[in-house]
Structures are given as C-alpha cells and as structure tokens.
Amino acid sequence: MQHPYSRLARAAAFVLLWLPGVPASAQDPTLVALTPSANAASVARNAPVVATFSQPLGGGASGGLKVFSSQRGGQRAGGAATLVGNTLSYAPLPYDFQPGETVSVSLTAATAAVSAALAVPRVQQFTTAVGGTGQGNFGGGSDLPFPVAVSSVVAGDVDNDGDLDLVVGTGSSAGVSLRLNTGTGTFVPGAEVSMGGSVVAAYLADVNGDGQLDLVSLGGGGYYIVVRLNTNGSFVNSQLGLGFQVAVNSLALADVDADGDLDLVLGLRNGTVTVSANTGQGAFVQGSQVATGGQPGRLALADVDADGDLDLLVPAPLGNVVSVHRNNGTGTFGNGTLVAVGTAPQAVGLADVDADGDLDLLTPNLTSRSVSLRLNDGTGTFGGGAELALGSAPSDLAVGDVNADSRPDVLTTGAGSGGMSVLLNTGAGGFGPASTVALPLPGVGLALADVDADGDLDLLTAHAGTGSVSVRLNRPAAPLATAGATTGAATLRAYPNPATGRVQLTLPPPATTVALLDALGRVVRTVPATAGAATLDVAGLAPGLYLVRAAGQVARLMVE
C-alpha cells in the first residue's frame, strides 16, 4: 500500500540555491561582544542576551537578534530586543528561561548599521543554571502506561501554560501521544496527534518562529518526516510531509546557516547527512550534504571550534568513531576528522566537562558498556579523556547538571538490565563511579527537564517496544521523610506548585498539623489539618523554595 506522504514527497523538489556572499565593506558593523558567551554553562535563568557592535545600529536592527528556547516558548518574543546606540539586548520576559535548558542565539545579517548589514552573522548556544534541592538522587515520580508501544519521549510546554508536558512517540496509527503536566510533575492524557502512522522519534522546535513549540516526527521506519505547527496547544495542520528513498537514522533542528530560523539536519542510513534549509515558515528545502561514512547514530550540532557557527558531529557505531565536520558559516559542512571512541557509539553528547570554556565530547558505547570522554583543545580537536565504565549497555545519553554544582553530569540508559546510570562530575573533567536508577524496563530516548517546577532536573525515559514511560524526580541525597513516616501511607502533596496565594494540601494520616519551613528549616507558618486536607496561605512570603511538613513527610513548595 502506498504511504500517504509518498505522492507529496515525489512532488517536493529538494533544491536549494545558495547565493554567493557579498564581501564586507569597511563600513559594515562587526560584533565586539555577545553575552552570555558561547557554550557558557550555569547561566542565570533571567540573564539578558547582550550584543555590542563596532558602531551604532539602524532602527530595524532588533529584528536580527533571535533567541530560541528549547523547552518553553520557542523563539522568544516577550521583552523584544532593545537597541541603544551600538548595543542590542534581549531580556527573557515575561518569564525566565527553563532550568538547565539549551538556549540558542542567532545574530543574522539583518542586524544592520545605519547604512550596512552585519559583516559576519553569528550563532551560539548557552545552558542555563539549575537550583532546587535535587542531588542526582532519582526516585518517586511515576510510570505512565500507554495502550501501544512507545519509541521516544521529549519534554516541552506544548499548551503554553508554564509547565513542561511530555510528547511521546508511539507505534499507534496516531503516532504521537501528549501527556499534559498538572504543574507538579504528574501527567494526564492529552491529545493523540496524527502523524500519518507510527513514529520512530518525535521532536519539539519552533520551526515557524511564532513563539510556540511545533512537532516534528520521524516515522514509517525512518522513511518520512512530518511537521505539525502548534496553534495554541493544538497540532492541527500539517506543514510538511517528506518521504525518502533512504531511511533517516537521526534528526536535529538548529540554525546552521545563521539566518535566524531552525534548519533540518538529517543523518541518512547510507552514511550521508543532508541539510534542509528552513524557509522561515517551517517548510524546508534541501541544500548541502556531506558524507560521514557508515550508518550514523544520533548526531549533534554545536560550535566546537569557537568560530560562531554550529558544527556537525556524527557517531558511526560500525566504525567506533565520531566524525567532526566544521561549518563554513552557511550551513555547508566540510569533510570530517575522525575521533576514536569506544565500541559501537550510539549518540554524541557535548558539554564543557573540564570547565575550560569549550565543549567536550561524550559517547555512550553499546558494546563496550562505557562512556567515552574526549577533551576539546579549544579548536574542535578532541583527544585524551577517559573511558567511563558502566554496569549496562547504553543506547542513549543525556548531559546536565543534576546536583546543582554548576558542573555537567552524564546519564545513560539502554538495553539490558541495570537500570539507568548516573555519572557525577567531580571537577576538572573527572567523574565518580556510576550509580544506578531503578527502572521497570530497559529505556531509550533519555531526557532531562524540570517537570515538577522545583528548579532541578528530573529524568524521563521511554521503554521502547513497551507501553510505558518513566518519570523519576530529582531528590536530595537523603530522604526527606522522617523515621516516623508510615510505609505505604498516602503521599503529602501541595498544589498549585509553584504557588502565589493559597495552596491546597492532601495529607497522609494521621496528620493533625501542617508546618511550612523556609530553606533553612525554620518554621514560618502552621495550620491545622483535618480530614486529610488543609489550605495553606503563602501570600506575602518571599519568593523561593519552602518545605511543607506533615505526619513525618516533607514536600517541596516553590513560592513565586
């Protein structure tokens, strides 16, 4: 039977004409400084993006600064860029960036002086800081059941209500299932989004620049891609359906040509990576391609050579290498240099693990049951590092600061027993021995996100081939409940969380009093508890993290 997107795919002309660049003149403005700096880690969530130029800019220059959140709001429009002389700045309004997320900044050629365009566009990324009390001790949470097998999970605010929802790729005819966050890290069923059939993996990105996260799926065994635009939380219109003669192994979305929108980069099973440029409206036309050699694993895009554009890194599981392809600034990638890693690398993770200002390379190696760490010398050349031993065979990897010490940690999941592995960064590029997070089944599609809005990074993974997604919340190193807590008792819960006025509490028996403690453990308010419930007034309290204590249990509460 012919696939529903095959006709459209044959009609799609994958032709992209690259216009020759115009040499910069002496009058063209140049970028003097852009903060936060490229690949900066633990950046304050309310930090402004500030670009300083060599000369005053024209009145329309603010349109050339694009700031993309990966988890909430997509291209950020709130608090539009402000131009004062030769300085262009953006403040993350009306809300901060998300904890531990990657933010992308593009300065395009439209960032103009009074009479000339920006000489050299620039794209760079930074990672925001985390807080909370989590120390990389993952537990609690939930295991979400699905009626069909699942293939992937990603977190993002799809309904624009301020919390992070789950987008789950499935084997159903619909393709994608949404699970909406109640605001506390618990999830209820949302819409089933038709993607033309089963989905291998689903992704979120604002491809049309309207400030909402759109849905991109890889389905049909990797032979077609569907883009659905987000309209106030509903994915109702199909922007694009593209079919391929060669299956796609991996997919990424990023501004590789520095024009201020997110392009589509595909790793094909024949060892070729293609770049499909975004028209600006979420439609894509194919441009450059590069041979990477071997079937690619999950590729990554980041500026590893500090030249202001995003480079391409592709793992080759059959060759036990990662190929590094430098971007020429227009989305065309050069021939790769090979970095030897462990046996059967499945993905690429990038983070500044040794705190020297550049991005180092990490790969989960399926056969050698290890993570390879290769250190960047600052120019995109990788070497040295270490082999980090694991107790199970990893198929995926995530990097993030899970214990709030401003250093990136490493988590892996995959086939086989042993659950999920957590490797905490001990500083200067070293890692402690792997600890294990118990999971009911082997996982795939690992993600980190603050789903319970307490400031730290929680853990998400899909159990491929089964109908289950696991959510594990990040907790302090020691359990908060006292020794008097009753096994199997009802759980203390506070909602809404974060809160600004009154908080509703559900209480474990035999609670008679509820105490609210500040971050130093001092009691600031108490209320009587009856019939398993109570109401707590937090109006007038200073914003921050508080603890609610009742019947030997403790719950975290964020006050805004």
Coordinates of C-alpha atoms in Angstrom, one line a residue:
M1 CA 0.0 0.0 0.0
Q2 CA 1.4 3.4 -0.9
H3 CA 2.2 5.6 2.0
P4 CA 0.0 8.7 2.3
Y5 CA 3.0 11.0 2.1
S6 CA 4.8 9.4 -0.9
R7 CA 2.9 11.4 -3.5
L8 CA 3.7 14.6 -1.7
A9 CA 7.3 13.5 -1.3
R10 CA 7.7 12.9 -5.1
A11 CA 6.4 16.4 -5.7
A12 CA 8.8 18.0 -3.3
A13 CA 11.8 19.5 -5.1
F14 CA 14.8 19.3 -2.8
V15 CA 16.7 22.1 -4.4
L16 CA 18.4 24.9 -2.5
L17 CA 20.2 27.7 -4.3
W18 CA 22.9 29.3 -2.2
L19 CA 23.5 32.9 -3.1
P20 CA 27.1 34.0 -3.2
G21 CA 28.1 36.1 -0.3
V22 CA 28.8 39.8 -0.6
P23 CA 32.2 40.9 0.6
A24 CA 32.1 43.0 3.7
S25 CA 33.0 46.7 3.4
A26 CA 34.9 48.9 5.8
Q27 CA 31.6 50.4 6.9
D28 CA 29.9 47.1 7.9
P29 CA 29.4 46.7 11.6
T30 CA 31.2 44.0 13.4
L31 CA 30.4 42.2 16.6
V32 CA 32.6 43.2 19.5
A33 CA 31.0 41.0 22.2
L34 CA 28.0 38.7 22.7
T35 CA 26.9 37.6 26.2
P36 CA 26.3 35.1 27.6
S37 CA 29.4 33.7 26.0
A38 CA 29.4 30.8 23.6
N39 CA 28.8 27.4 25.3
A40 CA 28.6 29.1 28.7
A41 CA 27.2 26.8 31.5
S42 CA 25.1 27.6 34.5
V43 CA 23.9 31.0 33.1
A44 CA 21.3 32.7 35.3
R45 CA 17.8 32.0 34.0
N46 CA 17.0 35.7 33.8
A47 CA 20.2 36.7 32.2
P48 CA 19.9 39.1 29.3
V49 CA 21.4 38.5 25.9
V50 CA 23.6 41.5 25.0
A51 CA 25.4 42.2 21.7
T52 CA 27.8 45.0 21.4
F53 CA 28.9 46.2 18.0
S54 CA 31.6 48.4 16.5
Q55 CA 29.3 51.2 15.5
P56 CA 25.7 52.4 16.1
L57 CA 23.0 50.2 14.6
G58 CA 20.0 51.2 12.5
G59 CA 16.4 51.3 13.8
G60 CA 15.5 47.9 12.3
A61 CA 18.5 46.1 13.8
S62 CA 16.5 44.5 16.6
G63 CA 14.9 42.1 14.2
G64 CA 18.2 40.5 13.5
L65 CA 18.6 39.1 17.1
K66 CA 16.8 35.7 17.5
V67 CA 16.7 33.9 20.8
F68 CA 15.3 30.3 20.9
S69 CA 14.3 28.3 24.0
S70 CA 14.3 24.6 23.6
Q71 CA 11.6 23.8 26.2
R72 CA 9.3 26.8 26.6
G73 CA 8.2 29.5 24.1
G74 CA 10.4 28.6 21.2
Q75 CA 11.6 31.8 19.6
R76 CA 11.2 34.2 22.4
A77 CA 9.2 37.4 21.6
G78 CA 8.4 38.6 25.0
G79 CA 10.6 41.6 26.0
A80 CA 11.6 42.2 22.4
A81 CA 15.2 43.2 21.7
T82 CA 16.2 46.8 22.8
L83 CA 18.5 48.9 20.8
V84 CA 20.6 51.7 22.4
G85 CA 23.4 53.0 20.2
N86 CA 25.7 50.2 19.4
T87 CA 24.2 47.7 21.9
L88 CA 21.4 45.3 21.3
S89 CA 19.9 43.4 24.2
Y90 CA 17.1 41.0 25.0
A91 CA 15.7 40.3 28.4
P92 CA 13.9 36.9 28.9
L93 CA 10.4 38.3 29.6
P94 CA 7.7 37.7 30.6
Y95 CA 9.2 34.6 32.1
D96 CA 12.7 33.3 32.7
F97 CA 14.4 30.5 30.7
Q98 CA 13.9 26.9 32.0
P99 CA 16.4 25.3 34.4
G100 CA 19.2 23.5 32.6
E101 CA 17.9 24.1 29.1
T102 CA 19.9 24.9 26.0
V103 CA 19.3 28.4 24.6
S104 CA 20.3 29.3 21.1
V105 CA 21.1 32.9 19.9
S106 CA 21.4 34.0 16.3
L107 CA 22.7 37.3 15.1
T108 CA 21.7 37.5 11.5
A109 CA 22.9 39.7 8.6
A110 CA 19.7 41.7 9.3
T111 CA 21.4 43.2 12.4
A112 CA 22.2 46.3 10.4
A113 CA 24.0 49.6 11.0
V114 CA 22.5 52.8 9.6
S115 CA 23.8 52.0 6.1
A116 CA 25.2 48.4 6.1
A117 CA 24.4 44.8 7.1
L118 CA 26.3 42.9 9.8
A119 CA 29.5 41.7 8.3
V120 CA 29.6 38.3 9.9
P121 CA 26.4 36.7 11.3
R122 CA 26.9 34.5 14.4
V123 CA 25.1 31.6 16.1
Q124 CA 25.9 30.5 19.7
Q125 CA 24.4 28.5 22.5
F126 CA 24.4 28.5 26.3
T127 CA 23.0 26.4 29.1
T128 CA 21.0 27.8 32.0
A129 CA 21.6 27.2 35.7
V130 CA 19.7 24.8 37.8
G131 CA 18.7 25.1 41.5
G132 CA 16.4 23.3 43.9
T133 CA 17.4 20.6 46.3
G134 CA 18.0 17.7 43.9
Q135 CA 21.3 15.9 44.2
G136 CA 21.0 13.4 41.3
N137 CA 19.1 11.0 43.5
F138 CA 16.2 10.0 41.3
G139 CA 13.1 8.3 42.7
G140 CA 9.4 8.6 43.1
G141 CA 7.7 10.1 40.1
S142 CA 5.6 7.7 38.0
D143 CA 5.4 5.1 35.3
L144 CA 2.9 6.2 32.7
P145 CA 1.1 3.5 30.8
F146 CA 0.2 3.6 27.1
P147 CA -2.0 1.2 25.2
V148 CA 0.6 0.8 22.5
A149 CA 4.4 0.5 22.3
V150 CA 6.3 3.8 22.7
S151 CA 9.5 4.9 21.0
S152 CA 10.7 8.2 22.4
V153 CA 9.9 11.0 24.9
V154 CA 10.7 14.7 25.0
A155 CA 9.6 17.5 27.4
G156 CA 8.3 20.9 26.4
D157 CA 5.5 23.4 27.2
V158 CA 3.1 22.5 24.3
D159 CA 0.0 24.0 25.7
N160 CA 1.6 27.3 26.8
D161 CA 0.5 27.0 30.5
G162 CA 4.0 27.4 32.0
D163 CA 4.9 23.7 32.8
L164 CA 6.6 21.1 30.8
D165 CA 4.5 18.4 29.1
L166 CA 5.5 15.1 27.6
V167 CA 5.5 14.3 23.9
V168 CA 5.7 10.6 23.3
G169 CA 6.3 8.9 20.0
T170 CA 4.2 5.7 19.7
G171 CA 3.6 2.8 17.4
S172 CA -0.1 3.7 17.1
S173 CA -1.8 4.9 13.9
A174 CA -1.9 8.4 15.5
G175 CA 1.8 8.5 16.0
V176 CA 2.2 10.9 19.0
S177 CA 0.6 11.0 22.4
L178 CA 0.6 14.1 24.6
R179 CA 0.7 13.9 28.4
L180 CA -0.1 17.2 30.0
N181 CA 1.6 18.3 33.2
T182 CA -0.7 19.3 36.1
G183 CA 2.1 21.6 37.3
T184 CA 3.6 19.2 39.9
G185 CA 5.3 16.6 37.6
T186 CA 2.2 14.4 37.4
F187 CA 0.6 13.9 33.9
V188 CA -2.8 13.4 32.5
P189 CA -3.7 12.2 29.0
G190 CA -3.8 14.9 26.3
A191 CA -4.5 14.7 22.5
E192 CA -3.4 12.0 20.2
V193 CA -1.8 13.7 17.3
S194 CA -1.9 12.0 13.9
M195 CA 1.5 11.9 12.1
G196 CA 0.4 9.6 9.3
G197 CA 1.4 6.4 11.1
S198 CA 3.7 5.1 13.7
V199 CA 6.6 7.3 14.9
V200 CA 10.3 6.4 15.4
A201 CA 11.0 9.6 17.3
A202 CA 9.3 12.9 18.0
Y203 CA 10.9 16.3 18.5
L204 CA 9.9 19.8 19.6
A205 CA 11.1 23.0 18.0
D206 CA 9.6 26.4 16.9
V207 CA 10.1 26.0 13.2
N208 CA 7.9 28.9 12.1
G209 CA 9.1 31.4 14.7
D210 CA 5.8 32.2 16.3
G211 CA 6.8 31.5 19.9
Q212 CA 5.2 28.1 20.2
L213 CA 6.9 24.7 20.1
D214 CA 6.0 22.7 16.9
L215 CA 6.0 19.0 16.5
V216 CA 8.4 17.2 14.1
S217 CA 8.3 13.4 13.8
L218 CA 10.3 10.7 12.1
G219 CA 8.1 7.8 11.1
G220 CA 7.5 5.0 8.7
G221 CA 10.6 3.2 9.8
G222 CA 12.6 6.4 9.2
Y223 CA 11.3 6.9 5.6
Y224 CA 9.2 10.0 6.2
I225 CA 9.1 13.2 8.3
V226 CA 6.0 15.2 9.2
V227 CA 5.9 18.7 10.6
R228 CA 2.8 19.9 12.5
L229 CA 2.6 23.5 13.6
N230 CA 1.4 24.4 17.1
T231 CA -1.6 26.7 17.3
N232 CA -2.3 27.5 21.0
G233 CA -1.7 23.9 22.1
S234 CA -3.3 22.1 19.1
F235 CA -1.3 20.5 16.4
V236 CA -4.0 20.6 13.7
N237 CA -2.3 21.5 10.5
S238 CA 0.4 19.5 8.6
Q239 CA 3.0 21.9 7.4
L240 CA 5.1 19.3 5.6
G241 CA 5.4 15.7 4.7
L242 CA 8.7 14.5 3.2
G243 CA 9.5 11.0 2.0
F244 CA 12.9 9.5 1.4
Q245 CA 14.3 6.7 -0.6
V246 CA 17.0 6.1 2.1
A247 CA 15.9 5.8 5.7
V248 CA 16.8 8.5 8.2
N249 CA 18.6 7.4 11.3
S250 CA 18.7 10.6 13.2
L251 CA 17.4 14.2 13.1
A252 CA 18.3 17.6 14.6
L253 CA 16.9 21.1 14.3
A254 CA 19.2 24.1 14.6
D255 CA 20.2 27.4 12.9
V256 CA 23.1 26.1 10.8
D257 CA 23.0 28.9 8.2
A258 CA 22.8 31.8 10.6
D259 CA 19.6 33.3 9.1
G260 CA 17.5 33.2 12.3
D261 CA 15.4 30.1 11.8
L262 CA 15.8 26.4 12.7
D263 CA 17.0 24.1 9.9
L264 CA 16.5 20.4 9.5
V265 CA 19.7 18.2 9.6
L266 CA 19.2 14.5 8.8
G267 CA 21.6 11.5 9.2
L268 CA 20.7 9.0 6.5
R269 CA 21.3 5.3 6.7
N270 CA 23.7 5.4 3.7
G271 CA 26.2 7.5 5.7
T272 CA 25.1 10.9 4.3
V273 CA 24.0 13.9 6.2
T274 CA 21.7 16.3 4.4
V275 CA 20.8 19.9 5.4
S276 CA 17.3 21.1 4.6
A277 CA 17.1 24.9 5.0
N278 CA 14.1 26.5 6.7
T279 CA 12.2 29.0 4.6
G280 CA 11.3 30.8 7.8
Q281 CA 7.8 29.4 7.9
G282 CA 8.6 25.8 8.9
A283 CA 8.9 24.5 5.3
F284 CA 12.3 23.0 4.3
V285 CA 14.2 22.7 1.0
Q286 CA 17.3 20.6 0.7
G287 CA 20.7 22.2 0.5
S288 CA 24.1 20.8 1.2
Q289 CA 25.1 17.3 2.0
V290 CA 28.2 15.6 3.4
A291 CA 29.3 12.0 3.5
T292 CA 30.1 10.9 7.1
G293 CA 30.8 7.2 6.5
G294 CA 28.8 4.4 7.9
Q295 CA 25.3 4.4 9.4
P296 CA 25.1 7.4 11.7
G297 CA 23.9 7.3 15.3
R298 CA 22.2 10.3 17.0
L299 CA 24.1 13.4 15.6
A300 CA 24.7 16.7 17.4
L301 CA 25.2 20.3 16.4
A302 CA 27.3 22.8 18.4
D303 CA 30.1 25.3 18.0
V304 CA 33.1 23.2 18.9
D305 CA 35.8 25.3 17.2
A306 CA 34.7 28.7 18.5
D307 CA 34.1 30.4 15.2
G308 CA 30.5 31.4 15.7
D309 CA 28.6 28.7 13.8
L310 CA 27.3 25.3 14.6
D311 CA 29.4 22.3 13.6
L312 CA 28.3 18.7 13.0
L313 CA 29.3 15.7 15.0
V314 CA 28.2 12.2 13.9
P315 CA 28.8 8.9 15.7
A316 CA 29.5 5.9 13.5
P317 CA 28.5 2.7 15.5
L318 CA 30.1 0.4 13.0
G319 CA 33.4 2.3 12.9
N320 CA 33.8 3.1 16.6
V321 CA 34.5 6.8 15.7
V322 CA 32.8 10.2 15.7
S323 CA 33.3 12.3 12.6
V324 CA 33.6 16.1 13.2
H325 CA 32.5 18.3 10.3
R326 CA 33.2 22.1 10.5
N327 CA 30.6 24.5 9.3
N328 CA 31.7 27.2 6.9
G329 CA 29.1 29.6 8.3
T330 CA 26.4 29.0 5.6
G331 CA 25.3 25.5 6.7
T332 CA 27.8 23.7 4.5
F333 CA 29.9 21.2 6.3
G334 CA 33.5 20.2 5.4
N335 CA 35.0 16.7 5.3
G336 CA 35.2 15.2 8.7
T337 CA 38.0 14.4 11.0
L338 CA 37.7 11.2 13.0
V339 CA 37.8 10.8 16.7
A340 CA 38.3 7.3 18.1
V341 CA 35.9 6.3 20.8
G342 CA 34.6 3.1 22.4
T343 CA 32.9 0.2 20.7
A344 CA 29.6 1.0 18.9
P345 CA 28.9 4.6 19.9
Q346 CA 25.2 5.4 19.7
A347 CA 25.0 9.1 20.2
V348 CA 27.0 12.3 20.8
G349 CA 26.8 14.4 23.9
L350 CA 28.6 17.8 24.2
A351 CA 29.4 19.7 27.4
D352 CA 32.2 21.6 29.0
V353 CA 33.1 18.9 31.5
D354 CA 36.5 20.3 32.4
A355 CA 35.4 23.9 32.8
D356 CA 37.9 25.4 30.3
G357 CA 35.3 27.2 28.1
D358 CA 34.9 24.7 25.2
L359 CA 32.6 21.7 24.6
D360 CA 34.0 18.2 25.2
L361 CA 32.7 15.1 23.5
L362 CA 30.9 12.1 25.1
T363 CA 29.5 9.0 23.6
P364 CA 27.5 6.0 25.0
N365 CA 29.1 2.9 23.7
L366 CA 26.8 -0.1 23.4
T367 CA 29.2 -2.9 23.1
S368 CA 32.0 -1.8 25.4
R369 CA 29.4 -0.7 28.1
S370 CA 31.1 2.6 28.6
V371 CA 31.0 6.3 28.0
S372 CA 33.9 7.8 26.1
L373 CA 35.1 11.2 27.1
R374 CA 37.3 13.2 24.7
L375 CA 38.5 16.6 25.6
N376 CA 38.4 19.6 23.3
D377 CA 41.6 21.7 22.9
G378 CA 39.5 24.7 22.0
T379 CA 39.8 24.4 18.3
G380 CA 37.4 21.4 17.8
T381 CA 40.2 18.8 18.0
F382 CA 39.4 16.1 20.5
G383 CA 41.7 13.7 22.4
G384 CA 42.7 12.3 25.7
G385 CA 39.9 12.0 28.2
A386 CA 38.8 8.6 29.6
E387 CA 36.6 5.6 29.3
L388 CA 33.9 5.6 32.0
A389 CA 32.7 2.2 32.9
L390 CA 29.0 1.3 33.1
G391 CA 27.1 -1.6 34.5
S392 CA 24.9 -2.0 31.5
A393 CA 24.9 -1.4 27.7
P394 CA 24.0 2.2 26.9
S395 CA 22.0 3.2 23.9
D396 CA 21.4 6.8 24.8
L397 CA 22.9 9.6 26.8
A398 CA 21.9 13.0 28.4
V399 CA 24.1 15.6 29.9
G400 CA 23.0 18.1 32.5
D401 CA 23.8 19.4 36.0
V402 CA 21.7 17.1 38.1
N403 CA 23.2 18.0 41.5
A404 CA 23.3 21.8 41.2
D405 CA 27.1 22.2 41.5
S406 CA 27.5 24.0 38.1
R407 CA 29.2 21.0 36.5
P408 CA 27.6 18.9 33.8
D409 CA 26.9 15.3 34.8
V410 CA 26.2 12.3 32.5
L411 CA 23.2 9.9 32.5
T412 CA 22.9 6.9 30.2
T413 CA 20.1 4.4 29.5
G414 CA 19.8 1.5 27.2
A415 CA 19.3 -2.2 26.5
G416 CA 19.9 -4.8 29.1
S417 CA 19.4 -4.9 32.9
G418 CA 21.0 -2.5 35.4
G419 CA 18.6 0.4 35.1
M420 CA 19.9 3.9 34.3
S421 CA 23.5 5.0 35.1
V422 CA 24.3 8.4 36.7
L423 CA 27.9 9.7 36.5
L424 CA 28.5 12.8 38.6
N425 CA 31.2 15.2 37.6
T426 CA 33.9 15.6 40.3
G427 CA 35.6 18.6 38.6
A428 CA 38.3 19.1 36.0
G429 CA 36.8 16.5 33.7
G430 CA 36.7 13.7 36.2
F431 CA 33.6 11.6 37.1
G432 CA 32.8 9.4 40.0
P433 CA 31.7 5.8 39.7
A434 CA 28.3 5.2 38.1
S435 CA 25.3 4.8 40.3
T436 CA 22.1 3.2 39.2
V437 CA 18.5 4.4 39.0
A438 CA 16.0 1.6 39.1
L439 CA 13.6 1.3 36.2
P440 CA 10.9 -1.3 35.5
L441 CA 12.3 -1.9 31.9
P442 CA 15.2 -1.0 29.7
G443 CA 15.0 2.6 28.5
V444 CA 15.6 4.6 25.3
G445 CA 15.1 8.3 24.5
L446 CA 16.6 9.8 27.7
A447 CA 15.7 13.4 28.5
L448 CA 16.3 15.8 31.4
A449 CA 13.8 18.5 32.3
D450 CA 12.4 20.2 35.4
V451 CA 8.9 18.7 35.2
D452 CA 7.9 19.4 38.9
A453 CA 8.9 23.1 38.8
D454 CA 11.3 22.9 41.7
G455 CA 14.4 24.1 39.9
D456 CA 16.3 20.9 39.4
L457 CA 16.5 18.4 36.5
D458 CA 14.2 15.4 36.6
L459 CA 14.6 12.3 34.5
L460 CA 12.4 10.9 31.6
T461 CA 12.8 7.8 29.5
A462 CA 10.6 5.7 27.2
H463 CA 10.7 1.9 27.3
A464 CA 11.0 1.0 23.7
G465 CA 8.7 -1.7 22.4
T466 CA 6.5 -1.5 25.5
G467 CA 3.7 0.8 26.6
S468 CA 5.5 2.7 29.3
V469 CA 7.3 6.0 30.0
S470 CA 9.1 6.5 33.3
V471 CA 9.3 9.8 35.2
R472 CA 11.8 10.0 38.0
L473 CA 12.0 13.1 40.2
N474 CA 15.3 14.6 41.4
R475 CA 15.6 14.4 45.2
P476 CA 18.1 15.4 47.9
A477 CA 20.8 12.8 48.7
A478 CA 18.9 11.7 51.9
P479 CA 15.2 11.0 52.1
L480 CA 13.2 14.0 53.4
A481 CA 10.6 11.8 55.3
T482 CA 11.4 11.2 59.0
A483 CA 11.8 7.9 60.6
G484 CA 8.2 8.1 61.8
A485 CA 6.7 8.0 58.3
T486 CA 4.3 5.2 57.7
T487 CA 5.2 2.7 54.9
G488 CA 2.5 2.7 52.3
A489 CA 0.8 5.8 53.7
A490 CA -0.8 8.4 51.4
T491 CA 1.7 11.0 50.0
L492 CA 1.8 14.6 51.1
R493 CA 1.1 16.8 48.1
A494 CA 0.9 20.6 47.6
Y495 CA -0.8 22.3 44.6
P496 CA -0.6 24.5 42.7
N497 CA 3.2 24.4 42.8
P498 CA 4.7 26.9 42.2
A499 CA 2.2 29.0 44.2
T500 CA 1.4 32.7 44.7
G501 CA -1.6 32.7 47.1
R502 CA -3.4 29.7 48.6
V503 CA -2.1 26.2 48.4
Q504 CA -4.2 23.1 48.7
L505 CA -2.7 20.2 50.6
T506 CA -3.5 16.5 50.6
L507 CA -2.2 14.8 53.7
P508 CA -1.1 11.4 54.9
P509 CA -2.8 10.1 58.1
P510 CA -2.6 10.8 61.0
A511 CA -1.7 14.5 60.2
T512 CA -3.1 17.0 62.6
T513 CA -0.9 20.0 61.9
V514 CA 1.0 21.2 58.8
A515 CA 4.2 23.3 59.1
L516 CA 5.7 25.5 56.5
L517 CA 9.5 25.7 56.7
D518 CA 11.9 28.0 54.9
A519 CA 15.1 26.8 53.1
L520 CA 17.0 27.0 56.4
G521 CA 14.5 24.7 58.2
R522 CA 12.8 27.4 60.2
V523 CA 9.0 27.1 60.8
V524 CA 7.3 30.2 59.2
R525 CA 3.7 29.1 59.4
T526 CA 1.5 26.4 60.8
V527 CA -2.1 25.4 60.0
P528 CA -4.4 22.7 61.5
A529 CA -5.1 19.6 59.4
T530 CA -8.4 17.8 59.3
A531 CA -10.0 15.1 57.1
G532 CA -6.9 14.5 55.1
A533 CA -6.7 18.1 53.6
A534 CA -5.7 21.6 54.5
T535 CA -5.3 25.0 52.9
L536 CA -2.1 27.0 53.4
D537 CA -1.9 30.7 52.7
V538 CA 1.5 31.7 51.3
A539 CA 0.6 35.3 50.3
G540 CA 3.3 37.8 51.4
L541 CA 6.1 35.3 51.7
A542 CA 9.4 36.0 49.9
P543 CA 9.7 34.0 46.7
G544 CA 11.8 30.9 46.9
L545 CA 11.9 27.2 48.0
Y546 CA 9.9 26.1 51.1
L547 CA 9.2 22.8 52.7
V548 CA 5.8 21.6 53.8
R549 CA 5.9 19.1 56.7
A550 CA 3.0 16.8 57.9
A551 CA 2.8 13.4 59.6
G552 CA 6.5 12.7 59.1
Q553 CA 6.5 13.5 55.4
V554 CA 8.0 16.6 53.6
A555 CA 7.2 18.1 50.3
R556 CA 8.9 20.9 48.4
L557 CA 6.9 24.1 47.5
M558 CA 8.0 26.9 45.3
V559 CA 6.6 30.3 46.2
E560 CA 6.6 32.9 43.4

